[in-house]
Structures are given as structure tokens and as C-alpha cells.
Short mmCIF file of C-alpha atoms and ligand atoms in Angstrom, two decimals:
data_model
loop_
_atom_site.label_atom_id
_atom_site.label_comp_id
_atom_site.label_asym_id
_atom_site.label_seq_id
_atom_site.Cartn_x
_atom_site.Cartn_y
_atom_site.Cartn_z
CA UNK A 29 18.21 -5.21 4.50
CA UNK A 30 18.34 -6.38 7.99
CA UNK A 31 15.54 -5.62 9.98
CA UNK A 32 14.67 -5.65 13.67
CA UNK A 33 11.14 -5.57 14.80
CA UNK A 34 10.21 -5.24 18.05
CA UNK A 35 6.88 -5.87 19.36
CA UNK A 36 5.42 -4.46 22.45
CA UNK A 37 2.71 -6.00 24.92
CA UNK A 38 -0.08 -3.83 23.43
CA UNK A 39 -3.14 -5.82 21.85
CA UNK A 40 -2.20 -4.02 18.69
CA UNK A 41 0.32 -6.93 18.76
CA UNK A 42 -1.68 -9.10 16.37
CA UNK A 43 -1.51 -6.09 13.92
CA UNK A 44 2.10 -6.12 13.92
CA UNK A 45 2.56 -9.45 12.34
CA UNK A 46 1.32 -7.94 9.56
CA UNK A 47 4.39 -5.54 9.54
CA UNK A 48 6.89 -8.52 9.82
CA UNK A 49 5.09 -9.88 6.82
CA UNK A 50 4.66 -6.67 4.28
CA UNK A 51 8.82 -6.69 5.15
CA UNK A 52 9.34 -10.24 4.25
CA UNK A 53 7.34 -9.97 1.86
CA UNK A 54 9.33 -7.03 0.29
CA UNK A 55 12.47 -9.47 0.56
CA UNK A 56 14.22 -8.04 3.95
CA UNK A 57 15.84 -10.64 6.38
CA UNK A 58 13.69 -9.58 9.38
CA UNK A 59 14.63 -10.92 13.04
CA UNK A 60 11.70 -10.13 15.44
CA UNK A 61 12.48 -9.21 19.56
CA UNK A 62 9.70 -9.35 20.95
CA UNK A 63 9.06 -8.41 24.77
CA UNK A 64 7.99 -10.99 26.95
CA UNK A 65 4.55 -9.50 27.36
CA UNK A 66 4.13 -9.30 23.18
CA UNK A 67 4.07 -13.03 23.35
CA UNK A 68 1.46 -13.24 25.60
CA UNK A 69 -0.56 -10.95 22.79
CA UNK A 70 0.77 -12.74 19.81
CA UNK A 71 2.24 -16.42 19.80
CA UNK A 72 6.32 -17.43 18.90
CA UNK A 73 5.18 -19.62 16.07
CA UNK A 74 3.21 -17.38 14.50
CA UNK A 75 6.28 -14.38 14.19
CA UNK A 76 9.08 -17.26 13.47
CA UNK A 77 6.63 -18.62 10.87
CA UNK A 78 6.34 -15.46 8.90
CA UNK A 79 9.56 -13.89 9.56
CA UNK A 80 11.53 -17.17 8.81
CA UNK A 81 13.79 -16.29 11.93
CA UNK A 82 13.87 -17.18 15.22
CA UNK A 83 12.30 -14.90 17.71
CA UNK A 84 14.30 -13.46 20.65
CA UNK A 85 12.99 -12.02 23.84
CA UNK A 86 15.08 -13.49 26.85
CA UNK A 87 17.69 -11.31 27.55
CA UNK A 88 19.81 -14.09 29.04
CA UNK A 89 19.87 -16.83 26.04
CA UNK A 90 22.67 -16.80 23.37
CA UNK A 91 24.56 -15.02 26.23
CA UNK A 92 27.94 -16.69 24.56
CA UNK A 93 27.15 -14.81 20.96
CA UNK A 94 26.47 -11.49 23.06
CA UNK A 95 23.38 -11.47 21.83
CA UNK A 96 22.01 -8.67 24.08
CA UNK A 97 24.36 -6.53 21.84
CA UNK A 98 24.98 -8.33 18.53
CA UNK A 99 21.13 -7.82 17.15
CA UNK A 100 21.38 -4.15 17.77
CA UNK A 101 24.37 -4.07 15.88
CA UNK A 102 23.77 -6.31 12.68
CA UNK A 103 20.28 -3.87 12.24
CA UNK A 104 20.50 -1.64 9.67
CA UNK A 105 16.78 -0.71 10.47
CA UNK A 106 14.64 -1.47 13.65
CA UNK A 107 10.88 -0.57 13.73
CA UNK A 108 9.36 -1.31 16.95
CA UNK A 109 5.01 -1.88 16.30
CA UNK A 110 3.73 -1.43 18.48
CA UNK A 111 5.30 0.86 20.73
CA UNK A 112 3.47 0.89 24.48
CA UNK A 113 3.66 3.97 26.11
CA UNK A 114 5.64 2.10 28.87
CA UNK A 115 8.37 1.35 25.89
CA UNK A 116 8.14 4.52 24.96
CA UNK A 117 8.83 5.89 28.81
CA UNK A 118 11.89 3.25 28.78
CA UNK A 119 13.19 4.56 25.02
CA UNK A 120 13.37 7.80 26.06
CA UNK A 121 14.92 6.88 29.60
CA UNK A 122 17.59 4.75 27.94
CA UNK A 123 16.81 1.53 29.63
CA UNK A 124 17.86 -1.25 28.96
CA UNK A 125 15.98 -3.90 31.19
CA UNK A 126 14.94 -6.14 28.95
CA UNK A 127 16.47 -7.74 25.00
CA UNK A 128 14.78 -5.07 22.95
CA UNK A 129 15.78 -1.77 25.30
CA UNK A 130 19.64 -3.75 24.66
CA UNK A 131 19.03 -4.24 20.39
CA UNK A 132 18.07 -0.57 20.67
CA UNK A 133 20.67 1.18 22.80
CA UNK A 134 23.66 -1.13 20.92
CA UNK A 135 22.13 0.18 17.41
CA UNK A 136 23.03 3.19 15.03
CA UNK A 137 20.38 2.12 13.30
CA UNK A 138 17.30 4.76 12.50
CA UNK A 139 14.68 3.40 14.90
CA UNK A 140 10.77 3.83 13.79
CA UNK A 141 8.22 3.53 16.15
CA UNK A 142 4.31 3.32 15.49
CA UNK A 143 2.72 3.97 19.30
CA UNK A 144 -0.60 2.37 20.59
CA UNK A 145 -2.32 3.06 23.53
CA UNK A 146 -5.55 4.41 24.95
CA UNK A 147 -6.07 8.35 24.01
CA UNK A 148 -5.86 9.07 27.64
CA UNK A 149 -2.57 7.57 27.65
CA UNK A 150 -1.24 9.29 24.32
CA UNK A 151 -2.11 12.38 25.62
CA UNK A 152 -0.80 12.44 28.78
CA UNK A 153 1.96 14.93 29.36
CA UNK A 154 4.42 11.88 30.35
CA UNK A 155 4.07 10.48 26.92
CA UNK A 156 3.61 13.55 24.96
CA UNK A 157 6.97 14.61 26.44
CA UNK A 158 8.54 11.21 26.06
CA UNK A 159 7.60 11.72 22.42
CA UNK A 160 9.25 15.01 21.89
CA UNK A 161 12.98 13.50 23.21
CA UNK A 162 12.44 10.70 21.28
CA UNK A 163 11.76 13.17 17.74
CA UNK A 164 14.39 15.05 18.61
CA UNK A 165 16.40 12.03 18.74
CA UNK A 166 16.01 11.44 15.50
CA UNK A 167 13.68 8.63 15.86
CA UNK A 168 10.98 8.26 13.43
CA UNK A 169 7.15 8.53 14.98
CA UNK A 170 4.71 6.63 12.98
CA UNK A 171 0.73 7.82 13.78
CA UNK A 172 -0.91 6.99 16.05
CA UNK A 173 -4.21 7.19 13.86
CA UNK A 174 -7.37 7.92 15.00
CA UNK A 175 -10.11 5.22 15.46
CA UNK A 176 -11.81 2.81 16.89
CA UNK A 177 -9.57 1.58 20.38
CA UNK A 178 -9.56 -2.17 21.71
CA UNK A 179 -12.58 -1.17 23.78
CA UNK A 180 -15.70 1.30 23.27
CA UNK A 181 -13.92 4.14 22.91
CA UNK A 182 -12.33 5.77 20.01
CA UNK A 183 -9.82 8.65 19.33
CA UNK A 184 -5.85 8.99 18.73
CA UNK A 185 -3.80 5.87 20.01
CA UNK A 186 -4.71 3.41 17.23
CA UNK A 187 -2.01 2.05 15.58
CA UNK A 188 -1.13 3.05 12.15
CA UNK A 189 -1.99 0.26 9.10
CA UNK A 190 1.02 -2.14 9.07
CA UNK A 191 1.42 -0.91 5.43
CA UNK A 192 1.88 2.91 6.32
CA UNK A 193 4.45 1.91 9.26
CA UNK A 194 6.32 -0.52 6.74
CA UNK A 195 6.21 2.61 3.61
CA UNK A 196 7.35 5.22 6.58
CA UNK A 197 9.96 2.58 7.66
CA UNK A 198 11.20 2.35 4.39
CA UNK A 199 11.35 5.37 3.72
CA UNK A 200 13.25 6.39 6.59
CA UNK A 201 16.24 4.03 4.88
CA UNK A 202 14.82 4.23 0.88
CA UNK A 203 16.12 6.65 -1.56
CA UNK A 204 14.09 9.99 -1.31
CA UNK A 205 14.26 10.48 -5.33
CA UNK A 206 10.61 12.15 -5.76
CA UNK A 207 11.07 14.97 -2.99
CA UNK A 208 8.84 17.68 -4.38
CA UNK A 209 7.18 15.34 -7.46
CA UNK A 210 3.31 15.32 -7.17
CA UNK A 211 1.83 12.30 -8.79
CA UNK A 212 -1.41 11.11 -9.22
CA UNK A 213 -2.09 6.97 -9.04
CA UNK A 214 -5.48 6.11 -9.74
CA UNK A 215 -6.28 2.93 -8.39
CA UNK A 216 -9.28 -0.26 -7.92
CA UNK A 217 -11.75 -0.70 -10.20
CA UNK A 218 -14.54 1.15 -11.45
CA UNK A 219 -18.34 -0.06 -11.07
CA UNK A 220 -21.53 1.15 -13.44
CA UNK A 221 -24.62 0.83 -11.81
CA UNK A 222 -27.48 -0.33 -13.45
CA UNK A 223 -29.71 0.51 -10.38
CA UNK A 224 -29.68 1.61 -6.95
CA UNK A 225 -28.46 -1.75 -5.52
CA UNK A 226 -27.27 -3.55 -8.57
CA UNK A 227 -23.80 -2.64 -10.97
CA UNK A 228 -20.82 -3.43 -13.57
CA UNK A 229 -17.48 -4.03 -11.82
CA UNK A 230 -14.49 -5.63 -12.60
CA UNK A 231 -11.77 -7.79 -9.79
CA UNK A 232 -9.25 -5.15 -9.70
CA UNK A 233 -8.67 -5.38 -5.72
CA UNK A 234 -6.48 -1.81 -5.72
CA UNK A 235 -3.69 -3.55 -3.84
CA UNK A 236 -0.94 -2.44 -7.16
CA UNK A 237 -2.45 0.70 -7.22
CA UNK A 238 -1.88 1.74 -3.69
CA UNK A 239 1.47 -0.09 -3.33
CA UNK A 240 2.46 2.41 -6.01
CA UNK A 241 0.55 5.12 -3.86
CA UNK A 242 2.54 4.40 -1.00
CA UNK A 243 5.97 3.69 -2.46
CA UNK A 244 5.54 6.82 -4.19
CA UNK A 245 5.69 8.66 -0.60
CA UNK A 246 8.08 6.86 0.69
CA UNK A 247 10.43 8.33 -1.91
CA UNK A 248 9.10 11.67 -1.04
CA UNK A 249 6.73 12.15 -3.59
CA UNK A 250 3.21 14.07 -2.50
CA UNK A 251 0.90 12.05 -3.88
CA UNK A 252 -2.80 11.98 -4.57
CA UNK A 253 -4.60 8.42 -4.45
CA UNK A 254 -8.14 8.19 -6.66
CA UNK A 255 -9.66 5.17 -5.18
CA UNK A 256 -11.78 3.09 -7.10
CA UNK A 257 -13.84 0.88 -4.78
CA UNK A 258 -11.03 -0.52 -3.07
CA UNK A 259 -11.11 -4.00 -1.45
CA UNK A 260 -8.54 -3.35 1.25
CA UNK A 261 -7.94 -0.58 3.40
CA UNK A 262 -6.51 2.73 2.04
CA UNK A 263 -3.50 4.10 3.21
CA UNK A 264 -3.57 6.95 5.70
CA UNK A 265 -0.16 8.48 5.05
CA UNK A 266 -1.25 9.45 1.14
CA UNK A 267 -4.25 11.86 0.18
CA UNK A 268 -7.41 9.97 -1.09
CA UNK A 269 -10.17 11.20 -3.40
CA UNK A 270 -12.81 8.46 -3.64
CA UNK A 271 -15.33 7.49 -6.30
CA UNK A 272 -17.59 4.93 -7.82
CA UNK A 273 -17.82 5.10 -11.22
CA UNK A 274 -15.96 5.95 -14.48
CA UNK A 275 -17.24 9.44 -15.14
CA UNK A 276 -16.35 10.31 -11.23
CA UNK A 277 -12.91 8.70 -11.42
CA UNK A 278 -12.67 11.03 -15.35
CA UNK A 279 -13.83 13.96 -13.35
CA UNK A 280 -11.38 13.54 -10.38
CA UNK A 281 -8.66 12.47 -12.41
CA UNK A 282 -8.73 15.27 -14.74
CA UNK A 283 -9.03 17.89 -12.17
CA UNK A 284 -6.11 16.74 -10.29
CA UNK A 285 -3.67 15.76 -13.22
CA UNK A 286 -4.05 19.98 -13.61
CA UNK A 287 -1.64 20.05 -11.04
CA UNK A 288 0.50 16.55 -11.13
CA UNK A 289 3.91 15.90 -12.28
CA UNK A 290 2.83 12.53 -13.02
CA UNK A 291 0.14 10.19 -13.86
CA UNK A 292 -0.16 6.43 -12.64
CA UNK A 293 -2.96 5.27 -14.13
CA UNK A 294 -3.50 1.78 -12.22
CA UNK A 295 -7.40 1.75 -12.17
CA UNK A 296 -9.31 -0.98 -14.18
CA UNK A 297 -11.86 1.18 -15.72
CA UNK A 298 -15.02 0.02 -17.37
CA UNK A 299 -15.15 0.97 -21.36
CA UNK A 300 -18.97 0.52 -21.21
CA UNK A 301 -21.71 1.59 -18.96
CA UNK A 302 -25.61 1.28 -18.98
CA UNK A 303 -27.06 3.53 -21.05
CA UNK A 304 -30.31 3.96 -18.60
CA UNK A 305 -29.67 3.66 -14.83
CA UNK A 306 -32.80 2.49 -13.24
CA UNK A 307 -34.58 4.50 -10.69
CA UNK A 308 -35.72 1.34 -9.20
CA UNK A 309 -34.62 -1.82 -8.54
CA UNK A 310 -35.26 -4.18 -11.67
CA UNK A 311 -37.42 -6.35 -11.12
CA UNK A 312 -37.33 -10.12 -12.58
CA UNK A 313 -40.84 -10.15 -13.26
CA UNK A 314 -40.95 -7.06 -15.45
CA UNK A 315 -38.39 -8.50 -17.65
CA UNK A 316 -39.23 -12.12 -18.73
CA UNK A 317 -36.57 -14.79 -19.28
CA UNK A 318 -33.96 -12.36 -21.00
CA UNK A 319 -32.87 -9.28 -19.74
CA UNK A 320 -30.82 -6.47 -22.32
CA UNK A 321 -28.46 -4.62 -21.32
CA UNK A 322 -27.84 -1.42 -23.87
CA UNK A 323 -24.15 -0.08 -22.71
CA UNK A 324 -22.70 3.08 -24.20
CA UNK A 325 -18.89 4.03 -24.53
CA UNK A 326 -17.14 5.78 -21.52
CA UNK A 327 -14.76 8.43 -21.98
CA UNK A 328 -10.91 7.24 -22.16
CA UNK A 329 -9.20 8.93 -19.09
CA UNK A 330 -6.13 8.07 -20.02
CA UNK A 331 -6.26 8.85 -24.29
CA UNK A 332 -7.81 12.22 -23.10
CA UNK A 333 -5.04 13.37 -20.39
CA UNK A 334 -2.28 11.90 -22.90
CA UNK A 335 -3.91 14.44 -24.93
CA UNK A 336 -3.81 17.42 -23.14
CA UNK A 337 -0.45 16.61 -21.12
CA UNK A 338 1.45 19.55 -19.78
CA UNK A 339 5.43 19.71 -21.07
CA UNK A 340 7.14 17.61 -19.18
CA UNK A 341 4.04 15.58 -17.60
CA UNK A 342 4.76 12.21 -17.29
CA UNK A 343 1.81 9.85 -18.02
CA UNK A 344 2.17 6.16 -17.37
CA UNK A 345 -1.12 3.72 -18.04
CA UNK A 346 -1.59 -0.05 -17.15
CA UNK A 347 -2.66 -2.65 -19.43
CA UNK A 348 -4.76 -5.44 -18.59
CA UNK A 349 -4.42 -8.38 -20.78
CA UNK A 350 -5.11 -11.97 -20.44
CA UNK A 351 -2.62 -12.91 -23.45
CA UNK A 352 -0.80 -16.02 -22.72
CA UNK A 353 1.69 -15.62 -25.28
CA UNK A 354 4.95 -13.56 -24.46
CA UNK A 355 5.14 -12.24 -27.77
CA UNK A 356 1.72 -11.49 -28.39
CA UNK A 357 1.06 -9.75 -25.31
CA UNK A 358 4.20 -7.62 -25.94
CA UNK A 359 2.16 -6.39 -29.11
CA UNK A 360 -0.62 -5.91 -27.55
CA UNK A 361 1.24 -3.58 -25.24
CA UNK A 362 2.75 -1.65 -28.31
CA UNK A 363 -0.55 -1.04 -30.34
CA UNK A 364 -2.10 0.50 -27.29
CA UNK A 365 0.56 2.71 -26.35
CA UNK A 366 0.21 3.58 -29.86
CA UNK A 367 -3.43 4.13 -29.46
CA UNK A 368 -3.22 5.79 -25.46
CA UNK A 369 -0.58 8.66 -26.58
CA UNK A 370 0.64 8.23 -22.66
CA UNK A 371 4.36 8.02 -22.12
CA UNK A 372 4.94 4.95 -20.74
CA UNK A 373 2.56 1.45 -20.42
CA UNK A 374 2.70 -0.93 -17.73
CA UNK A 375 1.92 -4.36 -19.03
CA UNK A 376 -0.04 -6.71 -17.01
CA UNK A 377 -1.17 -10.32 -17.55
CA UNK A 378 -4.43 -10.66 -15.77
CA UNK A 379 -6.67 -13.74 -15.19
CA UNK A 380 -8.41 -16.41 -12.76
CA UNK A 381 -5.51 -16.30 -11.23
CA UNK A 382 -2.82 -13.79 -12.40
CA UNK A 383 -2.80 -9.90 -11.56
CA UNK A 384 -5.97 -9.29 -9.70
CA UNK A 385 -6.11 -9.07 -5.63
CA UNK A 386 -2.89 -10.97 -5.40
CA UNK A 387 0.37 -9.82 -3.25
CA UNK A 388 2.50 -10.34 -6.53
CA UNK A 389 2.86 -9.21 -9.72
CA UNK A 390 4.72 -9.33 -13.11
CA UNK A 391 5.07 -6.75 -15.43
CA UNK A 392 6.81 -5.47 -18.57
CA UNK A 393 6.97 -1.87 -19.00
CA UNK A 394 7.45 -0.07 -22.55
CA UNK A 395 7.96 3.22 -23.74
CA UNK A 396 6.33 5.17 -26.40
CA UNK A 397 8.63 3.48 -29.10
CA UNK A 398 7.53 -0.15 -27.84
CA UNK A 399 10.78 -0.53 -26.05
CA UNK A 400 10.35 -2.80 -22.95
CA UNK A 401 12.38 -0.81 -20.37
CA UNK A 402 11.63 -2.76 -17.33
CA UNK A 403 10.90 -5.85 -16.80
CA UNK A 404 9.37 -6.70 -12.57
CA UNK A 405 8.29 -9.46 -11.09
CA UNK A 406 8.03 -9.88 -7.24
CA UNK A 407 5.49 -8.37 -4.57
CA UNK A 408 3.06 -4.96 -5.51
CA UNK A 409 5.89 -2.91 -3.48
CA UNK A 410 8.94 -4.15 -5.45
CA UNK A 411 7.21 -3.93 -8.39
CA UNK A 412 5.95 -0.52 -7.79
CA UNK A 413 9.74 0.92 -7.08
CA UNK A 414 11.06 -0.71 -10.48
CA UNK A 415 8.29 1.70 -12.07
CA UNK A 416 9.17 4.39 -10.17
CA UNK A 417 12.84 3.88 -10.89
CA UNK A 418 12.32 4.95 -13.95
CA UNK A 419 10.22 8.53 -12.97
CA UNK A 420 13.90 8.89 -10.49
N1 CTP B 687 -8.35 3.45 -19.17
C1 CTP B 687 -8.90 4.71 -19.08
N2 CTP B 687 -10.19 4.93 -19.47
C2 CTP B 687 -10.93 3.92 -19.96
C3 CTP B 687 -10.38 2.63 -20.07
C4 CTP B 687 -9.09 2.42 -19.66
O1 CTP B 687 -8.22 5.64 -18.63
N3 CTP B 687 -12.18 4.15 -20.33
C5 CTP B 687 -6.94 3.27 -18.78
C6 CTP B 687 -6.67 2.28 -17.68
O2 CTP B 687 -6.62 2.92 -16.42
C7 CTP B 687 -5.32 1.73 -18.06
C8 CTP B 687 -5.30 1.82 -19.57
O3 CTP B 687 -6.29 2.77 -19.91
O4 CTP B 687 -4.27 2.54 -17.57
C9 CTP B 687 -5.58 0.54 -20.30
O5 CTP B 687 -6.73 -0.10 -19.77
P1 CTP B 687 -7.18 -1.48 -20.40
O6 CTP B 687 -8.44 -1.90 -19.74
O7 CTP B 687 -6.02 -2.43 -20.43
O8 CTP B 687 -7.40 -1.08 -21.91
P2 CTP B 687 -8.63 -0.53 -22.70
O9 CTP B 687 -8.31 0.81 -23.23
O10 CTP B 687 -9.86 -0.61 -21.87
O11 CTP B 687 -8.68 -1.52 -23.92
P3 CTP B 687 -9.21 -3.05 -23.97
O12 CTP B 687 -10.06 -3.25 -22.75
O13 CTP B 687 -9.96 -3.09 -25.24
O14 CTP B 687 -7.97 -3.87 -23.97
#
């Protein structure tokens, strides 16, 4: 898809290259106009660098290619992040002073806008109103969330994560194939403690997990995130339940598969915990030159809902394997399908280097027969719409 991003003189400017990223990232040819004061926030190289375009923002260069118009026309998307509330005052005006207020009047494009600014500003009646035309417009408002500002102060005006404006982008464009589906994704990785300050983890980062979470939404879905101990931020636009370890994540995850359509099972969860959790931190001295651990089983989340599935429940689980061989890995896949009893299994090769906390991923999906019926390889996102293809 082509996609415009504009970028507005706000600090939340450096944010926004984020945004032009998550969409090249996804595989979108993305041509950034930004205003003259965005550059002073956020430097050329750094948006031509990641959007692999050049960036626009003089209103009177490529005059001989009518460029003023032909941007606004090629778009088949434009998401302006941020969105000042001076931009916002000109959108809803219909100005077109300057290359972006041109791109956006000469488009039919949907236009998304995430807004920052100071919650004095957000709330003014001037903005608040400028809002309203713009919504009933048609034009998509993304946040603003509530947060910490550039200064002291904190309240609505932040901008939204660049991965909620880039889902609620999408999804303005995407297919909206889950309207009215509620799915569950569990997703990170689960930790055992062993004491107050010391535990049993695993590297899953929670990135595929939420990418599912969030592509999920943006296909209309309502879905329910169980976070794990993420390492990056979790999404605002999805619900979030929150836990540690594996009998909080069985707990949550069985209480709200009672009411889900489907379940993504995308956490990493520890088959063993400590038998004994210390009170107390352990101390070296107490336990000589060798230290044993005695671990007992945890319950199998996924076995157990597989087992008590609802008609027409759809329950997909991940496997982690560090298998280099095609083949092998493939029958890996099929003997724990076999053993799960879910409906579908996502396999993953995981290692030093493979599967955990990166952007990418590869994976084979099977069914309950052992039939691979997708095969993805590409960024979380992509990956995370093949999957869902199949729930469409
Ligand atoms: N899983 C689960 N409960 C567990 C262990 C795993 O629900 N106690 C889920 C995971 O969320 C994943 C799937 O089962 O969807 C497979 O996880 P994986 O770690 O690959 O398999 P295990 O069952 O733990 O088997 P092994 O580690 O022996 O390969």
C-alpha cells in the first residue's frame, strides 16, 4: 500500500519515526511529508533512512511533477503522527498553506490522525470542536492517551504508541473479518519465583504475542491480551490482564476462554516450577557450593482448555522448538498437536538467535491432522494476519 505520513512540529515527532518504521516494516511503500517545523524535531536522514523514500516538505520543489497535488493523489492511506493542534485547526479549516495541508486536501484517501499536545490544549473548546468536524468527516482519531507530557505534567495529549496508531491505521484500510469474534492471545513469558527477588523465566519478549493482539483488533476482533511479563510496552487499544507466573496466567486464561471465540495461545510457559518458594532471600552461605532446585509439574493451559473447549471454540497453541531440521521439526509439531488436543499449532523455531524478541518470524502452522496449512515468514504483524487468515 502507499502510504503518506505526515509529521507535525510536536516533540512527539521522534515517536513518529517509529510509525514510519512498524509500516515499512509491514512491507508498505511509505513517503513521509513532513512540515517544516517536524524537521526541526526530527532530522531528514533519519525519516528517508527508514522509510527508504525521500522526504518532502517544501511546497515549491518538484513544482514540474505537481507535486503539491500528485502525493495526495497516489495515497491510498495518509496517517498524520503527530497531529499539533495547530494542524488540526488547519485540517478542519481546509488549508492548504503548506505540502501536507496540499497531500491532504488532493486525497480521497481515509486520513488517520494521532493528536499531541499539552492537556490544556486538547481540551480547549477550539480543538475539541476542531475534533468533532474532523470525526464527522470521516477522519480517523487515534488517542490521545493519557500520560506523562514532554514536561512535568501529565494527563490526555500524549500520543498514542506508534504500534496502536499503525494497527488503527490499518485497520481503517484492512479487512474487518473478526467484527464481533472475541479472542483471547496470551502472550510473554512466564517466570517462577524461587524467592522474593529471585525466579525461573524464559526470553519470550511478547512482541508475537501482542502483534497477534493487535492485528486481531484491527480486523475487528474484541480481544483480551494475558500478558506475561512483557519486555515492551503493551498496547493500549486491546484489553490487558497481567500476571507473573504460570498458575496466574492458568487462572486468567481459563476464566476468560469461558467467554472467547478463540484461543491464541502465544505465551512461553514454564512446565516446571519450585516446589518451595522461599520466604526469604536465599542466601549463599546457607547453601554450600551446590544449590538444588526440586521443581514440580505445572498445569498444561493449553491440554486443559483443549479439553474442555466449547463447540465451535477455536484453540490455536504455539510451539517452541529449537529443531534445526525441517522435517524433524514438522514432527515435532504433529506429536504435540497430537498430545495438546487444540485445533490448530503454530510452529516456531526458537534459539540464540531465532524467534525470541526479534521483529521477524517464521512459522509453519498445522492442523489437527498434521497438515501444514500455512506457511509465514516476514515481520510479527504479517505473520500474525496469515494466522488469522485462517480464523477469517
Ligand atoms: N503451554 C501451556 N501450558 C504449559 C506449557 C505450555 O499452555 N504448562 C502451551 C504454550 O503456550 C504453547 C504450547 O503449550 O502454546 C506449547 O508450548 P511448548 O513450550 O512448545 O511445549 P511444551 O508443552 O512445554 O512441551 P516441551 O517444552 O516439552 O516441548
Amino acid at each position: 500500500m502507499n502510504i503518506v505520513v505526515g509529521i507535525t512540529g510536536g516533540i512527539a515527532a521522534y515517536k513518529a519515526v517509529n510509525v514510519v518504521r512498524a509500516l515499512v516494516l509491514a512491507g508498505h511503500d511509505v513517503h513521509v511529508v513532513a512540515t517544516e517545523n517536524a524537521l526541526r524535531f526530527v532530522g531528514r536522514p533519519t525519516l528517508e533512512a527508514l522509510s527508504r523514500n525521500l522526504v518532502h516538505s517544501d511546497l515549491y520543489e518538484g513544482v514540474a511533477e505537481v507535486r503539491h497535488v500528485a502525493i495526495g493523489q497516489a495515497a491510498d492511506l495518509i496517517v498524520v503522527a503527530p497531529a499539533t493542534a495547530n494542524t488540526i485547526a488547519k485540517l478542519a479549516g481546509g488549508f492548504a498553506d503548506d505540502l501536507l495541508g496540499n497531500t491532504i486536501l488532493a486525497s480521497t484517501a481515509p486520513l488517520v490522525i494521532a493528536p499531541a499536545m499539552h492537556t490544556e490544549m486538547w481540551q480547549n473548546p477550539a480543538t475539541a470542536h476542531n475534533i468533532e468536524v474532523l470525526r464527522s468527516r470521516g477522519v480517523t482519531v487515534v488517542g490521545p492517551a493519557v500520560g506523562q507530557l514532554t514536561g512535568k505534567d501529565a494527563g490526555p495529549g500524549r500520543m498514542s504508541e506508534p504500534d496502536d496508531i499503525v494497527a488503527a491505521a490499518l485497520a481503517v484500510v484492512g479487512p474487518r473479518d473478526l467484527v464481533g469474534k472475541r479472542i483471547l492471545v496470551t502472550a510473554g513469558g512466564t517466570r517462577e519465583p524461587l524467592d522474593p527477588v529471585r525466579f525461573i523465566g524464559n526470553r519470550s519478549s511478547g512482541r508475537q504475542g501482542i502483534a497477534l493482539a493487535l492485528a486481531a483488533a484491527a480486523r475487528g476482533a474484541d480481544v483480551t491480551l494475558i500478558a506475561a511479563n512483557l519486555e515492551v510496552a503493551a498496547p493500549a487499544s486491546v484489553a490487558v490482564v497481567r500476571v507473573g507466573s504460570t498458575l496466574e496466567l492458568a487462572d486468567a486464561t481459563t476464566d476468560a476462554a469461558a467467554s472467547a471465540d478463540v484461543v491464541i495461545m502465544a505465551a512461553a510457559v514454564a512446565d516446571y516450577r519450585p516446589e518451595v518458594v522461599a520466604e526469604r532471600k536465599i542466601k549463599k552461605e546457607q547453601q554450600g557450593d551446590v544449590l538444588d532446585l526440586r521443581l514440580v509439574k505445572n498445569p498444561d493451559i493449553l491440554k486443559g482448555l483443549s479439553e474442555i473447549r466449547r463447540p465451535g471454540q477455536v484453540i490455536i497453541g504455539f510451539a517452541a522448538e529449537t529443531e534445526p531440521d525441517a522435517a524433524a521439526l514438522l514432527e515435532l509439531g504433529r506429536a504435540k498437536i497430537a498430545r495438546k488436543g487444540c485445533d490448530y499449532l503454530v510452529i516456531n523455531r526458537v534459539g540464540w538467535s531465532e524467534g525470541f524478541a526479534t521483529e521477524s518470524n517464521t512459522v509453519t502452522v498445522i492442523d489437527r491432522s498434521g497438515v501444514t496449512v500455512v506457511e509465514a515468514s516476514g515481520t510479527k504483524t504479517s505473520v500474525s494476519d496469515s494466522i488469522l487468515d485462517l480464523l477469517a
